[in-house]
Short mmCIF file of C-alpha atoms in Angstrom, two decimals:
data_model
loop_
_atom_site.label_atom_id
_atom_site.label_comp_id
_atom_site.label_asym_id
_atom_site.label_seq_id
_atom_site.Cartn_x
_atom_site.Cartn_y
_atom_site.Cartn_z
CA UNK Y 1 69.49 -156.81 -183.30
CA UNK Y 2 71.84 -154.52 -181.06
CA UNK Y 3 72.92 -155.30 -177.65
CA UNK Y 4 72.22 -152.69 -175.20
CA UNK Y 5 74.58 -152.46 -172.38
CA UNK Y 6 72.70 -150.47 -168.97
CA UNK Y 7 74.78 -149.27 -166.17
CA UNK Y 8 71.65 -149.20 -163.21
CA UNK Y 9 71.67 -147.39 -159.66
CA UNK Y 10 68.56 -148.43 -157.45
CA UNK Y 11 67.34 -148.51 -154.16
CA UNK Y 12 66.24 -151.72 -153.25
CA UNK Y 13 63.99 -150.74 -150.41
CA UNK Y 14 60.87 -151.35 -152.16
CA UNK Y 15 61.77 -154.12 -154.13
CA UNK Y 16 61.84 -158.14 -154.15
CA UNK Y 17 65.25 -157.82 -155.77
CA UNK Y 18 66.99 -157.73 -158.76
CA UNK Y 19 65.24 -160.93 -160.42
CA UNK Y 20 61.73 -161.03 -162.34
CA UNK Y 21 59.36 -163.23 -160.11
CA UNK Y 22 55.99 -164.62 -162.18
CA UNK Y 23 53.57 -162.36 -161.17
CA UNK Y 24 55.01 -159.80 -159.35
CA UNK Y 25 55.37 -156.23 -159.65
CA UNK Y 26 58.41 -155.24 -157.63
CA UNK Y 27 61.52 -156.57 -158.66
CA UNK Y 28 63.96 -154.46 -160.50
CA UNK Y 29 64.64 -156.52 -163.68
CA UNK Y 30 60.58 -156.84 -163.90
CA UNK Y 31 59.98 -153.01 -163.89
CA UNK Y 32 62.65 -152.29 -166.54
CA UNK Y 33 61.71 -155.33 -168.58
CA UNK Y 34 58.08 -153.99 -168.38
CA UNK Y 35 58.81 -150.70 -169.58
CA UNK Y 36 61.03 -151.92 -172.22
CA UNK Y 37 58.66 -154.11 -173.38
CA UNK Y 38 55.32 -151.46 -173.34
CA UNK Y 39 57.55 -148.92 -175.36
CA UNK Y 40 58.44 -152.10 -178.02
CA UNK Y 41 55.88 -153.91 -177.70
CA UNK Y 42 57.59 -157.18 -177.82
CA UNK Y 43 58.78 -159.35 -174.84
CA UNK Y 44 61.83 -158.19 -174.13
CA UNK Y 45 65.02 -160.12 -171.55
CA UNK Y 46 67.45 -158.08 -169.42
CA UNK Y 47 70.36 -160.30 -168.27
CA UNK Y 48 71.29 -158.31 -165.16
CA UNK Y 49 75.64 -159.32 -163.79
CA UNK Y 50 74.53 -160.00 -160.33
CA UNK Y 51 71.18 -160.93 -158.52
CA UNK Y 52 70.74 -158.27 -155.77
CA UNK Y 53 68.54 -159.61 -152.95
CA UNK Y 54 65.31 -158.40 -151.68
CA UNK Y 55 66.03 -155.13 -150.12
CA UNK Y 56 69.84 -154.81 -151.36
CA UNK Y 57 70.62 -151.35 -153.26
CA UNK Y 58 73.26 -151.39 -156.10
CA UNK Y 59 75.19 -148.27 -157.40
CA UNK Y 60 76.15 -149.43 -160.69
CA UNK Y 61 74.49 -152.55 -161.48
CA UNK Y 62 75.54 -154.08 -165.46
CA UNK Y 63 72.60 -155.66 -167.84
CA UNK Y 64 72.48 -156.30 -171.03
CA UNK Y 65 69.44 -156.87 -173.68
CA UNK Y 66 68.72 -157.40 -177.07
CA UNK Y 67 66.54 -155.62 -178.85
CA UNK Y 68 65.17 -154.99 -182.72
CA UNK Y 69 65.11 -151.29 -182.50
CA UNK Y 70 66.51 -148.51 -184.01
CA UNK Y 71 67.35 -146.37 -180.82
CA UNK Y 72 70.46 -144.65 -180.06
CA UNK Y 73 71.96 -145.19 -176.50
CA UNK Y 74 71.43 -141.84 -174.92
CA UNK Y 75 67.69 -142.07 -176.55
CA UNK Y 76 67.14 -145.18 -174.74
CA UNK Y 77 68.20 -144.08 -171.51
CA UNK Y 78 66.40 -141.03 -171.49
CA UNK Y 79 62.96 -142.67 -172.42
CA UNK Y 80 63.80 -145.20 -169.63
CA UNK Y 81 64.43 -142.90 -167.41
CA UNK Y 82 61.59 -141.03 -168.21
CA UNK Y 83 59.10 -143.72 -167.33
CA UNK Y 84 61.29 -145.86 -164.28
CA UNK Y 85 60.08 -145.13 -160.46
CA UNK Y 86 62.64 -142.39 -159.42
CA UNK Y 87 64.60 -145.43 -156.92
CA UNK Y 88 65.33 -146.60 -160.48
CA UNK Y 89 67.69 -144.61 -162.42
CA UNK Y 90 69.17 -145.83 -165.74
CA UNK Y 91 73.48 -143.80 -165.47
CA UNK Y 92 74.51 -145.20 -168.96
CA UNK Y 93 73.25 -146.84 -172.17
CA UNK Y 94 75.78 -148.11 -174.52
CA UNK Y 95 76.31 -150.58 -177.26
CA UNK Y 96 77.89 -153.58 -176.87
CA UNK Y 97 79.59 -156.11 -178.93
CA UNK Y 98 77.33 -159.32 -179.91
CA UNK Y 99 78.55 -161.31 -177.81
CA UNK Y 100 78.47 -159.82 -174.48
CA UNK Y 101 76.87 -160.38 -172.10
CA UNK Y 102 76.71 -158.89 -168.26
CA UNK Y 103 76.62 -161.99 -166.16
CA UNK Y 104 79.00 -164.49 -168.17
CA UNK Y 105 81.37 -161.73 -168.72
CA UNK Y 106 81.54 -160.23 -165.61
CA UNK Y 107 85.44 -160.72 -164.18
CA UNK Y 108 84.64 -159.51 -160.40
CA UNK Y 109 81.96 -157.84 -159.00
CA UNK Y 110 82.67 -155.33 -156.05
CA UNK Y 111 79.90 -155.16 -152.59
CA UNK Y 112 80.35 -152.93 -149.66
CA UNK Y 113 78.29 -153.63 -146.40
CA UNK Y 114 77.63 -150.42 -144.24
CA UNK Y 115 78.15 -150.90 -140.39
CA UNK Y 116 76.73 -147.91 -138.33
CA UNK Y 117 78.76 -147.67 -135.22
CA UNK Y 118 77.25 -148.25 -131.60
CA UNK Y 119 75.48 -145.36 -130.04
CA UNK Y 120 76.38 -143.42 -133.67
CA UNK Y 121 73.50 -141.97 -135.77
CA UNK Y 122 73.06 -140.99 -139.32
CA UNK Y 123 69.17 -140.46 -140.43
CA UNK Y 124 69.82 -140.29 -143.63
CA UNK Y 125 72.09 -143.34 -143.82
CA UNK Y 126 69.59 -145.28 -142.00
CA UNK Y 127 67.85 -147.40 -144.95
CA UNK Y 128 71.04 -148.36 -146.48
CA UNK Y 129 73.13 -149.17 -143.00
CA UNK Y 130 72.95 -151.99 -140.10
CA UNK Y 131 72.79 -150.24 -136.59
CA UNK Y 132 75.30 -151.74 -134.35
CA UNK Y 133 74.00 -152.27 -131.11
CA UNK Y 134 78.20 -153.40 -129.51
CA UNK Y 135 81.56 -151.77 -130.08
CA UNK Y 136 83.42 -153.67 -132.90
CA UNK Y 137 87.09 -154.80 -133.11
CA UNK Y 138 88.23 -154.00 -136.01
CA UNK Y 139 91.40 -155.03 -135.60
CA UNK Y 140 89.67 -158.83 -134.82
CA UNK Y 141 87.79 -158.35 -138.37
CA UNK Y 142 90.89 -157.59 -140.21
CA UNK Y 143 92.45 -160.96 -139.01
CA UNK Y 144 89.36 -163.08 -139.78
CA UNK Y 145 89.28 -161.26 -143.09
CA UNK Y 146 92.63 -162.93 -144.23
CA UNK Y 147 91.20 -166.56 -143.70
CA UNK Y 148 88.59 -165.62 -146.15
CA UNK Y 149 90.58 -164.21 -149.03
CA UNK Y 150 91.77 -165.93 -151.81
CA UNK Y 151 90.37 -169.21 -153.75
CA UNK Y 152 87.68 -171.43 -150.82
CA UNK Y 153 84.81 -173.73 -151.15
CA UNK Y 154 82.41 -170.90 -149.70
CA UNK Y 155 79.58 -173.66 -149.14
CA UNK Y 156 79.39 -172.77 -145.31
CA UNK Y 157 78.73 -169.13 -146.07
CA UNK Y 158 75.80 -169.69 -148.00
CA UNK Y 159 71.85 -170.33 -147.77
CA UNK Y 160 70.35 -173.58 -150.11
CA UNK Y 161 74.01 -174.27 -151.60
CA UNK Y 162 73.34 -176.50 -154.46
CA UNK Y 163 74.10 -180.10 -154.11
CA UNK Y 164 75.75 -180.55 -157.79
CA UNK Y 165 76.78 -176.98 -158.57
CA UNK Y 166 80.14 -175.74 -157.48
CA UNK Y 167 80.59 -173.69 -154.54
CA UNK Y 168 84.21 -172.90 -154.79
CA UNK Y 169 84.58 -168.86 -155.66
CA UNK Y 170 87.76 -166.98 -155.00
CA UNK Y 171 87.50 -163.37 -152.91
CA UNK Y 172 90.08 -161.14 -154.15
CA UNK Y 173 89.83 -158.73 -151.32
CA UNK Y 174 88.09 -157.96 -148.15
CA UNK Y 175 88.69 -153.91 -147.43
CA UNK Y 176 87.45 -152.73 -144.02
CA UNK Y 177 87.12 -149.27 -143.40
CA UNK Y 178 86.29 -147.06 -140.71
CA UNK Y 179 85.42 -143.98 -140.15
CA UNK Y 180 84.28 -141.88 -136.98
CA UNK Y 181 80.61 -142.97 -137.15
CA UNK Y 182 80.87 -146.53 -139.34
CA UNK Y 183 82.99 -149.05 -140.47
CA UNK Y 184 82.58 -150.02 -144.31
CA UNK Y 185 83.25 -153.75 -145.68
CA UNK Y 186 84.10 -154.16 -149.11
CA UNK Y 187 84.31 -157.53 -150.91
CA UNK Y 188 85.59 -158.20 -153.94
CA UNK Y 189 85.39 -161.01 -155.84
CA UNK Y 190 84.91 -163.44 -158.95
CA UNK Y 191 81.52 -164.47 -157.84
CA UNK Y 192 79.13 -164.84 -155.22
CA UNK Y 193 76.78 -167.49 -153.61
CA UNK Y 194 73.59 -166.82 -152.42
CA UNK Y 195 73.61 -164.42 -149.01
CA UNK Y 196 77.25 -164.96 -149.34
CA UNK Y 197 78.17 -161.11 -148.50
CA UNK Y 198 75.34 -160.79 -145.72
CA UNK Y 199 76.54 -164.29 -143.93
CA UNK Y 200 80.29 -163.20 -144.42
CA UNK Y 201 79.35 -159.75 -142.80
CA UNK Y 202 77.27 -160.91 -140.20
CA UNK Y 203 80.02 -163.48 -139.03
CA UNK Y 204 82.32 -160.78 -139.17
CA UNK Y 205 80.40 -158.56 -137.25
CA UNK Y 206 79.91 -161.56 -134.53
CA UNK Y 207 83.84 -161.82 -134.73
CA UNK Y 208 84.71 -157.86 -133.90
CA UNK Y 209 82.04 -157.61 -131.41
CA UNK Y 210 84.48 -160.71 -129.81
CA UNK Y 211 81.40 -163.66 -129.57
CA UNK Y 212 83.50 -165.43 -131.76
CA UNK Y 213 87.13 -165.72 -132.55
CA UNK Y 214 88.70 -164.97 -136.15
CA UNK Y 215 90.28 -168.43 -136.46
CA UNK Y 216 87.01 -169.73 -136.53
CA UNK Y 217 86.32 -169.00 -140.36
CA UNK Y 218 89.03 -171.72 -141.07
CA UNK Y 219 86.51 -174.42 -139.40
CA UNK Y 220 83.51 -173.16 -141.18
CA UNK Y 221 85.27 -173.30 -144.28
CA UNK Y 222 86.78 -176.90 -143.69
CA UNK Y 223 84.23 -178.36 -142.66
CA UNK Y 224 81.41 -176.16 -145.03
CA UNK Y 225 78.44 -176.25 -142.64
CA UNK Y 226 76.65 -173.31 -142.62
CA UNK Y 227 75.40 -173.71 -139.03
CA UNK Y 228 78.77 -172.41 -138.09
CA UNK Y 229 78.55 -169.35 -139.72
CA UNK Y 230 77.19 -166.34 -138.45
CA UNK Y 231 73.98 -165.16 -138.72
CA UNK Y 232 73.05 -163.44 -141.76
CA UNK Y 233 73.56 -159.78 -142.04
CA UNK Y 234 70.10 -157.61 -142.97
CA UNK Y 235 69.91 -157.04 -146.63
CA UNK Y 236 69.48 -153.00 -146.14
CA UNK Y 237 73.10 -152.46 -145.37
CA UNK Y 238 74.36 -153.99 -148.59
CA UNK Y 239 75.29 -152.33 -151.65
CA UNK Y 240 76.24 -153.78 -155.00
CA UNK Y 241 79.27 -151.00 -156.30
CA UNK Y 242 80.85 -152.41 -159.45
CA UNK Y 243 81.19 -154.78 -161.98
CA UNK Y 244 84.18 -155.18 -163.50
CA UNK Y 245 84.69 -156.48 -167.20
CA UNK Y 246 88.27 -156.99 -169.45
CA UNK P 1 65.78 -127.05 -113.13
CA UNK P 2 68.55 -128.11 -115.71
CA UNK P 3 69.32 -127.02 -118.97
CA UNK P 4 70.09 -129.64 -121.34
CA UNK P 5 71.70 -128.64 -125.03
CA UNK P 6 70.74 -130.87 -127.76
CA UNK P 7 72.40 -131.75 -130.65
CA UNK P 8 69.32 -133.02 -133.51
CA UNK P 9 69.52 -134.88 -136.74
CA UNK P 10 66.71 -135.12 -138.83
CA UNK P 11 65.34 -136.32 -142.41
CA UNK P 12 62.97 -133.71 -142.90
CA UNK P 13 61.09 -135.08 -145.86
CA UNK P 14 57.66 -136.30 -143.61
CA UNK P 15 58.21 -132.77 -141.25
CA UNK P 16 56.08 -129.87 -141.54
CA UNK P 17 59.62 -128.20 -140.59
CA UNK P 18 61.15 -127.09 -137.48
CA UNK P 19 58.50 -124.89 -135.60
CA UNK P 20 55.67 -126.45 -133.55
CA UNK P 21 52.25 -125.87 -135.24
CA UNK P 22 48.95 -126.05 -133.20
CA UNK P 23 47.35 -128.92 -133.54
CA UNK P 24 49.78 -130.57 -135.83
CA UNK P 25 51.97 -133.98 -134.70
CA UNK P 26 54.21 -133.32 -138.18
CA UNK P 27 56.59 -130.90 -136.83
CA UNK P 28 60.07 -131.92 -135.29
CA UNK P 29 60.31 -129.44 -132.29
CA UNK P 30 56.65 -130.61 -131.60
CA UNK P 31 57.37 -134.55 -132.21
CA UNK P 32 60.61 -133.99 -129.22
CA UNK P 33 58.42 -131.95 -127.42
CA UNK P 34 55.44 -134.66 -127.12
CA UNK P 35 57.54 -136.83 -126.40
CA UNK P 36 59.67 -135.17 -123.22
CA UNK P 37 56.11 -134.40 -122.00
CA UNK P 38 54.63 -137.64 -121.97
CA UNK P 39 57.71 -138.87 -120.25
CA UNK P 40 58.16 -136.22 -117.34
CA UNK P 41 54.21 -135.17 -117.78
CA UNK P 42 54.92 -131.09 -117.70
CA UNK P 43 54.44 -129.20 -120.43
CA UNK P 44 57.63 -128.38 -121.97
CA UNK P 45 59.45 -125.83 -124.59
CA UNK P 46 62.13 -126.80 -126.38
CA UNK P 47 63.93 -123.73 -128.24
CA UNK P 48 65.76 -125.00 -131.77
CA UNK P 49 68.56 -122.44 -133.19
CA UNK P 50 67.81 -122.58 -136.98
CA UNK P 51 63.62 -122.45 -137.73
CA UNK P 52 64.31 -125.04 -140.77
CA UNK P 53 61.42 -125.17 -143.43
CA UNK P 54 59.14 -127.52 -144.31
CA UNK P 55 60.86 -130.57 -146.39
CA UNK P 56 64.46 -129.39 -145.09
CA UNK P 57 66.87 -131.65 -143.31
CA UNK P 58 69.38 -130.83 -140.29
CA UNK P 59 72.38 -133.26 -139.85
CA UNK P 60 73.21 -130.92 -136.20
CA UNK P 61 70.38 -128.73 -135.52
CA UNK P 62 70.63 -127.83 -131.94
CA UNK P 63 68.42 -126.66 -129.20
CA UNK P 64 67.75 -126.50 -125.48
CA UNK P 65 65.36 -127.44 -123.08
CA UNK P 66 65.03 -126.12 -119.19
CA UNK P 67 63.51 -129.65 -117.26
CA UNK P 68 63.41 -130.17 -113.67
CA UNK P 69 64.25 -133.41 -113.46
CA UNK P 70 66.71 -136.03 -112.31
CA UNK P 71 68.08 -137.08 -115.76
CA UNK P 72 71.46 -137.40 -116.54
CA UNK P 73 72.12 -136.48 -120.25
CA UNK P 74 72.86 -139.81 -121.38
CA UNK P 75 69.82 -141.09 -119.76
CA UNK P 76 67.92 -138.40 -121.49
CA UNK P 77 69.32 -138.95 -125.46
CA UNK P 78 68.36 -142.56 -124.44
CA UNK P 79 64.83 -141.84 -123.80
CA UNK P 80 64.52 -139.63 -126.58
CA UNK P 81 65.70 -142.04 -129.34
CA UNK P 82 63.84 -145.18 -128.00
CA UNK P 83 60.85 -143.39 -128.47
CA UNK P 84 61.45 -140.66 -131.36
CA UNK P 85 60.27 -141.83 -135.04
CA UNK P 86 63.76 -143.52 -136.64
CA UNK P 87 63.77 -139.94 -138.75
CA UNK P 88 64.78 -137.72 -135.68
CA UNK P 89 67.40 -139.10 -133.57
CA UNK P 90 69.33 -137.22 -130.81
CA UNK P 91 73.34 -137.14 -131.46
CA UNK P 92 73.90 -135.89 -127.85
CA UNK P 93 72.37 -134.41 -124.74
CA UNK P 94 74.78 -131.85 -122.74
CA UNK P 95 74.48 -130.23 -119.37
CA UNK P 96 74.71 -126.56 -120.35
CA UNK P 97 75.01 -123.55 -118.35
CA UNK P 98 71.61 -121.99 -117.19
CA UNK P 99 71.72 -118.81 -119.53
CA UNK P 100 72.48 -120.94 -122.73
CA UNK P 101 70.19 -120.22 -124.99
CA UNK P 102 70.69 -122.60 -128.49
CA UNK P 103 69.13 -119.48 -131.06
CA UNK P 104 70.10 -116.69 -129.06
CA UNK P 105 74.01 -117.76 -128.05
CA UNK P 106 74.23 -119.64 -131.96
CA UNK P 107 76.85 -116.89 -133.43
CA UNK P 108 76.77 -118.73 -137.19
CA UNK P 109 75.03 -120.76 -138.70
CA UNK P 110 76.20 -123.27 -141.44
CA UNK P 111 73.77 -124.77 -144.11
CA UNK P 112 74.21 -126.71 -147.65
CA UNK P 113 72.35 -127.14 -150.73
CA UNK P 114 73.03 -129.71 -152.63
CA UNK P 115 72.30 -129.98 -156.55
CA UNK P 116 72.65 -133.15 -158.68
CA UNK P 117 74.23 -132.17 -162.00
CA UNK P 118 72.06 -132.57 -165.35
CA UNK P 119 72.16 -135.87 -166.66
CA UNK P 120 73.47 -136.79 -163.54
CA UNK P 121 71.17 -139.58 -160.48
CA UNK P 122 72.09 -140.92 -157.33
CA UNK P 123 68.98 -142.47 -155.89
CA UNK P 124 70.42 -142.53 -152.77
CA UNK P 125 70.10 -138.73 -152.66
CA UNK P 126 66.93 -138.00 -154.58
CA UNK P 127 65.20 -136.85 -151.36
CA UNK P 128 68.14 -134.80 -150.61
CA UNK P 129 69.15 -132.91 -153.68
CA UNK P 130 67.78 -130.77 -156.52
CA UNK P 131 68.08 -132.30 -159.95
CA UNK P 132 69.30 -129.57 -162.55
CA UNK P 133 67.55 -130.08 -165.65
CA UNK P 134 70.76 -127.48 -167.33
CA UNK P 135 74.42 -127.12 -167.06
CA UNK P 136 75.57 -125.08 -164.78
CA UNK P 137 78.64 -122.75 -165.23
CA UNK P 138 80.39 -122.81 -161.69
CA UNK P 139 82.66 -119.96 -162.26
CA UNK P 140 79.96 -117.75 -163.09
CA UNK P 141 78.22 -118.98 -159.74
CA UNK P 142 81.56 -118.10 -157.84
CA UNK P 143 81.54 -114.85 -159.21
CA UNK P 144 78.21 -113.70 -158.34
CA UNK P 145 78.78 -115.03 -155.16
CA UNK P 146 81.12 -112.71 -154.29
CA UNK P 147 78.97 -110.10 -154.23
CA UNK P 148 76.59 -111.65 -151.39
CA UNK P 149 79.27 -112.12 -149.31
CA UNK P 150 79.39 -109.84 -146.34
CA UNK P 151 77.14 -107.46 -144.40
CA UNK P 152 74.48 -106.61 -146.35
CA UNK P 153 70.57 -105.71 -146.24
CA UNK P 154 69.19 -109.11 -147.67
CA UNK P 155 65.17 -108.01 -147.99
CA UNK P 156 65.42 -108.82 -151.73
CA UNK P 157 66.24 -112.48 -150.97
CA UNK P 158 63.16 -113.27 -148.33
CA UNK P 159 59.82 -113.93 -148.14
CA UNK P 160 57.06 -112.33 -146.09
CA UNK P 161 59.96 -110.07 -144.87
CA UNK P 162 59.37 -107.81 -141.96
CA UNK P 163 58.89 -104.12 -142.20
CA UNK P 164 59.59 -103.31 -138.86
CA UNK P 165 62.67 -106.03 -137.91
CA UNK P 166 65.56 -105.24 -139.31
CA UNK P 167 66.64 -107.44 -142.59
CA UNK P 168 70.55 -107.15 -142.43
CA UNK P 169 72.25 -109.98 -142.19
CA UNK P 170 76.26 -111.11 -142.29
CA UNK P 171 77.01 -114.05 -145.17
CA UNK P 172 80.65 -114.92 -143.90
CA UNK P 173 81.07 -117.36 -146.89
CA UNK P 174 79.44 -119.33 -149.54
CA UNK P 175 81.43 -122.07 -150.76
CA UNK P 176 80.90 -123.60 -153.88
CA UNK P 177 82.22 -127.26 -154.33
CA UNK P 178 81.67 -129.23 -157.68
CA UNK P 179 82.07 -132.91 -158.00
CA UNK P 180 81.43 -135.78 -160.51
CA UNK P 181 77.98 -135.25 -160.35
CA UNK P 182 76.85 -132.89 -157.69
CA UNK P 183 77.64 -129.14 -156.98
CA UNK P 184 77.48 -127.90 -153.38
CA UNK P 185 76.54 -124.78 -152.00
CA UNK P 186 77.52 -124.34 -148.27
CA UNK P 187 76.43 -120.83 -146.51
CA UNK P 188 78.02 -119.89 -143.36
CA UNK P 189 76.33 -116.63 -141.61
CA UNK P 190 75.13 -115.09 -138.26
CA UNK P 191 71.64 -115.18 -139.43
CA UNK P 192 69.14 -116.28 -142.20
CA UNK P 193 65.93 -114.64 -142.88
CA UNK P 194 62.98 -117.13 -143.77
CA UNK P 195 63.68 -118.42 -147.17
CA UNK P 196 66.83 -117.00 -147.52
CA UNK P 197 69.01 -120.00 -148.25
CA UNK P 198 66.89 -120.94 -150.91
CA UNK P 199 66.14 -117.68 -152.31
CA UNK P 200 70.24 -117.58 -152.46
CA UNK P 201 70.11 -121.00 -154.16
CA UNK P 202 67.53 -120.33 -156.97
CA UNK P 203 69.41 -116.92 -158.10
CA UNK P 204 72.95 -118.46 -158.16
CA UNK P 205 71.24 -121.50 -160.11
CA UNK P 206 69.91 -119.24 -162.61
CA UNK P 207 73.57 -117.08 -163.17
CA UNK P 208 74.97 -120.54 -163.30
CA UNK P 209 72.87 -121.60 -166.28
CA UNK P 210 73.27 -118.33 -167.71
CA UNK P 211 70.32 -116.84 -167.68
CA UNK P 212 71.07 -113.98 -165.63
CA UNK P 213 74.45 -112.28 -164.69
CA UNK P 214 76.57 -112.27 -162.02
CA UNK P 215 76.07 -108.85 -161.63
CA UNK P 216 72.67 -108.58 -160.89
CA UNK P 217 73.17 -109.64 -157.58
CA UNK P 218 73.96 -105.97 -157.04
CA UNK P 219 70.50 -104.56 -158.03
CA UNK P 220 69.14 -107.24 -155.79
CA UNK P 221 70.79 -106.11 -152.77
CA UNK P 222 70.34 -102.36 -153.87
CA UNK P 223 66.59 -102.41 -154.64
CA UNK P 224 66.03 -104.87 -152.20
CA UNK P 225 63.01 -106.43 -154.08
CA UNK P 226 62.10 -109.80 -154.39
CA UNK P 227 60.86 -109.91 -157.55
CA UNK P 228 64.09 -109.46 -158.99
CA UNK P 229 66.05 -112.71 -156.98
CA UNK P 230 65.98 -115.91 -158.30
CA UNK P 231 63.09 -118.72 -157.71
CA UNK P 232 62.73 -120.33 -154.51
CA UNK P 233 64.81 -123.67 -154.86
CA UNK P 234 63.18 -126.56 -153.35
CA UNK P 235 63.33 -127.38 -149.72
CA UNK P 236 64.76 -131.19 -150.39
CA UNK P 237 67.95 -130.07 -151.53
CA UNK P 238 68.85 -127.72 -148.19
CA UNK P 239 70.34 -129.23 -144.72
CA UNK P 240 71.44 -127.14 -141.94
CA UNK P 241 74.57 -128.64 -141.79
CA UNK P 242 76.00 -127.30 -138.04
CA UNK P 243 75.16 -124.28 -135.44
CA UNK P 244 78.71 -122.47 -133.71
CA UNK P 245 79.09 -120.84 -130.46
CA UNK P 246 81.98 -120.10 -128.74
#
């Protein structure tokens, strides 16, 4: 057996997101499982590092797989590549000690959320953006930002937080970025809950557009309730950038 | 009456190009058009400075429309946008003076092509780019376009050209700029003939995969024939980037 390690780009428009769903068609994992397993014909399982949602794009997204097969890297990602929808690409095959794997190994993973500016347009920007519809405060962002680095209980920021599992993650750094027509949030962290970058965005969003004030993320992540969190931001603007590994 | 200057964006990929056709709804001066009739209920004639091509993309194409109405330029972007498809969108509406015409007053124009490197994806600009299927040798590409620089007769690189208008145009620059993965062709001139910019594209691609030379560009402009340029590169990869005056 050798362990295949994928670097992935795709656009999540069309898709259900990263994880295989019984039945379905249109996630990502599915359709590269699917042609893995038609060229092998065996059952084959990608572990992919982080479970995009529905609708969230990734420009370097890390699997891994196991497979009985005598294919050289570069062969495998040209025959994947040759039979993936074109949203799908496959950047890099290579091989991978035994024991790696994407998910478990993965030190930090890296997500930037794309802000178009009030009254600013960019057509061809405008599947993988969130229109603003009010001036934002950066300035207010940057301070809210701070609360939320470091080591938290994140349980507030998240949708269906599990009862026993831990919800305590630590967010190495929240870069904000703006430019004439956007402003560009990039997390960075050891892990992330579920809809944890969209709520975080969409509460900072709520904080520079001044209906809320940055000292409020301390509350929300004392007291953990997600009611008083923001809403959550719309997958489209959300990109997953980087993995990062020893 | 008023003369309003427009400043367009558009992702031409669903377009039919620029130019109204009869009978067609798939054009973008014809989708603007509709729509500014249907509002003010007179026909109306917008004229657009660059005729862009099927399948090409403007990020400032810009054009001007004489309206006798009460509309204040912001009012009228406004309009537009609310009721344009979310592939065309209006940058800015400007009072401009009564003899302002956008094609006739445009003294340059400024377009890009944009190819992905072999071996090389980025979903994110698969509608937007050519993928090269062969390396390309920039050097070579900078050499040849040297010679196309300048004033010259450019019959050789156009389709259906003219007999009796005349085919001499002024290139004022063609900038070649490589990155990572992509390698960017920007074209500044007073004029492009129909085709032209992709004509250009296709013959540099070729010198740049080596299989013509550099210097061939000479017989082109000399025997001004078209059967000796390059193939047609596709219209995906070309945006008209920006339109001066003075």
């Amino acid at each position: 057996m050798k362990n295949y390690r994928l670097k992935i780009q795709y656009d999540g428009t069309r898709y259900r997101g990263w994880q295989r769903l019984a039945g379905r068609d249109d996630t990502i994992q599915g359709k590269i499982e699917n042609v893995l397993s038609r060229l092998l014909d065996v059952p084959v399982q990608l572990d992919g590092a982080g479970r995009t949602d529905a609708g969230v794009h990734a420009r370097c997204q890390v699997a891994n797989v196991h497979l009985a097969c005598g294919w050289e890297p570069a062969e495998m990602r040209q025959k994947l590549n040759e039979y993936l929808p074109e949203d799908i690409r496959i950047l890099e095959v290579s091989q991978a000690g035994e024991r790696f794997h994407s998910r478990l190994n993965a030190l930090a993973k890296v997500y930037e959320y794309h802000l178009l500016k009030e009254g600013c347009y960019d057509v061809f920007a405008r599947k993988y953006s969130w229109q603003m519809m009010q001036p934002l405060d950066t300035g207010r962002m940057r301070r809210a930002a701070e609360y939320l680095t470091g080591e938290h209980d994140f349980r507030g920021f998240c949708t269906k937080a599990s009862k026993k599992k831990s919800t305590v993650r630590r967010l190495d750094a929240i870069e904000i970025r703006e430019t004439e027509d956007s402003v560009y949030l990039r997390f960075e962290g050891n892990g992330f809950l579920y809809n944890m970058v969209r709520i975080l965005t969409g509460t900072l969003v709520e904080i520079g557009a001044g209906k809320r004030e940055p000292e409020s993320i301390r509350d929300i992540l004392q007291q953990k309730e997600r009611s008083l969190a923001g809403e959550t931001a719309p997958a489209q603007g959300l990109t997953l950038l980087a993995v990062r590994y020893d």
